mmCIF file of C-alpha atoms in Angstrom:
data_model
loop_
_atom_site.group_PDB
_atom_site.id
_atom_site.type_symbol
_atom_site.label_atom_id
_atom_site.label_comp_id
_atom_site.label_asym_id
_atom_site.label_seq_id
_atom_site.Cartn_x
_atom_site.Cartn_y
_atom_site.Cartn_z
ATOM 1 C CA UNK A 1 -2.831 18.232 -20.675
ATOM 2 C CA UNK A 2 0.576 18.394 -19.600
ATOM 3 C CA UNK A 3 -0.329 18.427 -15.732
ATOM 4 C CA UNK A 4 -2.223 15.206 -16.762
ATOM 5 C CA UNK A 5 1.612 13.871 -18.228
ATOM 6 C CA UNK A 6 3.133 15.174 -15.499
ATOM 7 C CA UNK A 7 1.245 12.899 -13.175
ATOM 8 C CA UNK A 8 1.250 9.600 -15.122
ATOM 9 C CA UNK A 9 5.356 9.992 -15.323
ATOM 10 C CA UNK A 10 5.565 10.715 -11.876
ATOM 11 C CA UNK A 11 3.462 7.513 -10.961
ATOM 12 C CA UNK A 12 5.286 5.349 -13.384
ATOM 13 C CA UNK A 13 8.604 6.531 -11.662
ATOM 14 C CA UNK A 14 7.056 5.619 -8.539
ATOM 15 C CA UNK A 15 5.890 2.231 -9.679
ATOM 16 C CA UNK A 16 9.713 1.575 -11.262
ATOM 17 C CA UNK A 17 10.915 2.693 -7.840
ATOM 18 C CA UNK A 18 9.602 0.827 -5.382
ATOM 19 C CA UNK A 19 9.777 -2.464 -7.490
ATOM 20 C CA UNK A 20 13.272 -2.122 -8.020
ATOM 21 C CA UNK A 21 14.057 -1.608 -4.638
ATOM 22 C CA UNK A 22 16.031 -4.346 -2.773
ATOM 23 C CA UNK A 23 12.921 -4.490 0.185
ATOM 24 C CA UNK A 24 11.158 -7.259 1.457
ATOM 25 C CA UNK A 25 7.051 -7.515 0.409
ATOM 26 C CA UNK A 26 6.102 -6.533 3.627
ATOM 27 C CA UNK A 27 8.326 -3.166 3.613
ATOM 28 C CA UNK A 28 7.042 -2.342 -0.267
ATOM 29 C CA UNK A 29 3.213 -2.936 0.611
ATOM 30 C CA UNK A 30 3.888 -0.945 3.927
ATOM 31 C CA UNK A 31 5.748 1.626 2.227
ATOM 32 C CA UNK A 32 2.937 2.050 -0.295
ATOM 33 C CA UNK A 33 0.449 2.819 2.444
ATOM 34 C CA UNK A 34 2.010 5.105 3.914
ATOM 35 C CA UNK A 35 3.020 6.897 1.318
ATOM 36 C CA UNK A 36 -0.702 7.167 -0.294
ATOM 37 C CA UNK A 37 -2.902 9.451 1.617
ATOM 38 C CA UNK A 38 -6.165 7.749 0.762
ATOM 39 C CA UNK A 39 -7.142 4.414 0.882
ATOM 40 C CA UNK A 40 -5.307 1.971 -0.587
ATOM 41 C CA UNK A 41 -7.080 -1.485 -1.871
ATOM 42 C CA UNK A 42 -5.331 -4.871 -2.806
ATOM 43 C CA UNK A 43 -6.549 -4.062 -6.516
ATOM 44 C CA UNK A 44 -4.198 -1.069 -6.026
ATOM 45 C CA UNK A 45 -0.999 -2.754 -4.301
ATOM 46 C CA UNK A 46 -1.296 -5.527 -7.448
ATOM 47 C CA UNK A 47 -1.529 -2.226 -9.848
ATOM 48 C CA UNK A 48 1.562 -1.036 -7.960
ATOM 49 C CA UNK A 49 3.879 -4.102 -7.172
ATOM 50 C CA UNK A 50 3.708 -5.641 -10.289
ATOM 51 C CA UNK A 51 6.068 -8.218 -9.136
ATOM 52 C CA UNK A 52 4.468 -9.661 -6.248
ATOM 53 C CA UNK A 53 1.340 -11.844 -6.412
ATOM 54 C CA UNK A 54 -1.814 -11.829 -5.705
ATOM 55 C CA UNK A 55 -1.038 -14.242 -2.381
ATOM 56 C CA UNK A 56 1.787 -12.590 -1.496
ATOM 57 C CA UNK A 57 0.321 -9.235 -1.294
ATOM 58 C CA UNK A 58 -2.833 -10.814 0.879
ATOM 59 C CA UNK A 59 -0.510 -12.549 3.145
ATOM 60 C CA UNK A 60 1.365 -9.773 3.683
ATOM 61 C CA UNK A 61 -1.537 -7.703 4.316
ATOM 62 C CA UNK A 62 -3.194 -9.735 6.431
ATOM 63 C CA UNK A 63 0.352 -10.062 8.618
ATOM 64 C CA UNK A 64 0.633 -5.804 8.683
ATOM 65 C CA UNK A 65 -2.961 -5.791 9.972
ATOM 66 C CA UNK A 66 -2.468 -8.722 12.644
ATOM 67 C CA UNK A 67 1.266 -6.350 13.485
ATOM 68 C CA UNK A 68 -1.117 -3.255 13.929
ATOM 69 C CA UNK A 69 1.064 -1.597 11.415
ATOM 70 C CA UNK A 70 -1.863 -0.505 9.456
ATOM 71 C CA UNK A 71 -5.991 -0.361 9.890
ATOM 72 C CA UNK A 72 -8.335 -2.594 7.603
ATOM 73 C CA UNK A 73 -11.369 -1.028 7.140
ATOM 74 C CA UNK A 74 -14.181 -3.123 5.970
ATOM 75 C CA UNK A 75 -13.661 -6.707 4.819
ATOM 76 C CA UNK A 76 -13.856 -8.700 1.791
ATOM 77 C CA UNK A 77 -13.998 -7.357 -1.555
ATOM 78 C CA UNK A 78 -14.750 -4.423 -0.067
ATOM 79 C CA UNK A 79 -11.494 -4.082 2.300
ATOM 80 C CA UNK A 80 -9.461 -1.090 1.750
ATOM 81 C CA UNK A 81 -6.593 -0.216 4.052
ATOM 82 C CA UNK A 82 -4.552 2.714 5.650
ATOM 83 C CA UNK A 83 -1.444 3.648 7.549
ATOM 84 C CA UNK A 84 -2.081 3.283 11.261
ATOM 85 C CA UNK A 85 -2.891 6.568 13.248
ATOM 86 C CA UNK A 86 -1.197 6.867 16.272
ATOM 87 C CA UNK A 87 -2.679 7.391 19.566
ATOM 88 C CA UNK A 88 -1.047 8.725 23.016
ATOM 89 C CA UNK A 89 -0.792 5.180 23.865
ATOM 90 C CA UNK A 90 1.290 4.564 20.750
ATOM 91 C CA UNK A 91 3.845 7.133 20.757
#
């Protein structure tokens, strides 16, 4: 039970962080990406970024994906995305 408080504070910290921060949309969604280790979906960036629309976060999104700053898997309702993985190319 406590573990399970431990977690929710911790994510509502996170949430109250990265909101308050003085970033621009595309550095919050891109710092939420990387900093998740699974998937992340747009239902989860509007969960997270409470303060930036639905548009904004899909605009964004689209422009990290077109930057090859992070991978889209799938499309559509179903799209979920990640943090890019580097290749020897890359580095």
């Amino acid at each position: 039970m406590l573990d399970l408080t431990v977690q929710a504070y911790k994510k509502v910290a996170y949430i109250f962080e990265i909101n308050n921060a003085k970033l621009s949309a595309k550095d919050k969604v891109l710092k939420v990406i990387n900093d998740t280790f699974d998937k992340v979906t747009k239902a989860d960036l509007e969960e997270i970024l409470v303060n930036l629309s639905r548009t904004t976060i899909e605009k964004t999104l689209y422009d990290l994906v077109n930057e090859n700053k992070i991978q889209q898997i799938h499309k559509g309702r179903y799209a979920c995305y990640y943090k890019k993985q580097l290749t020897k190319v890359d580095r």
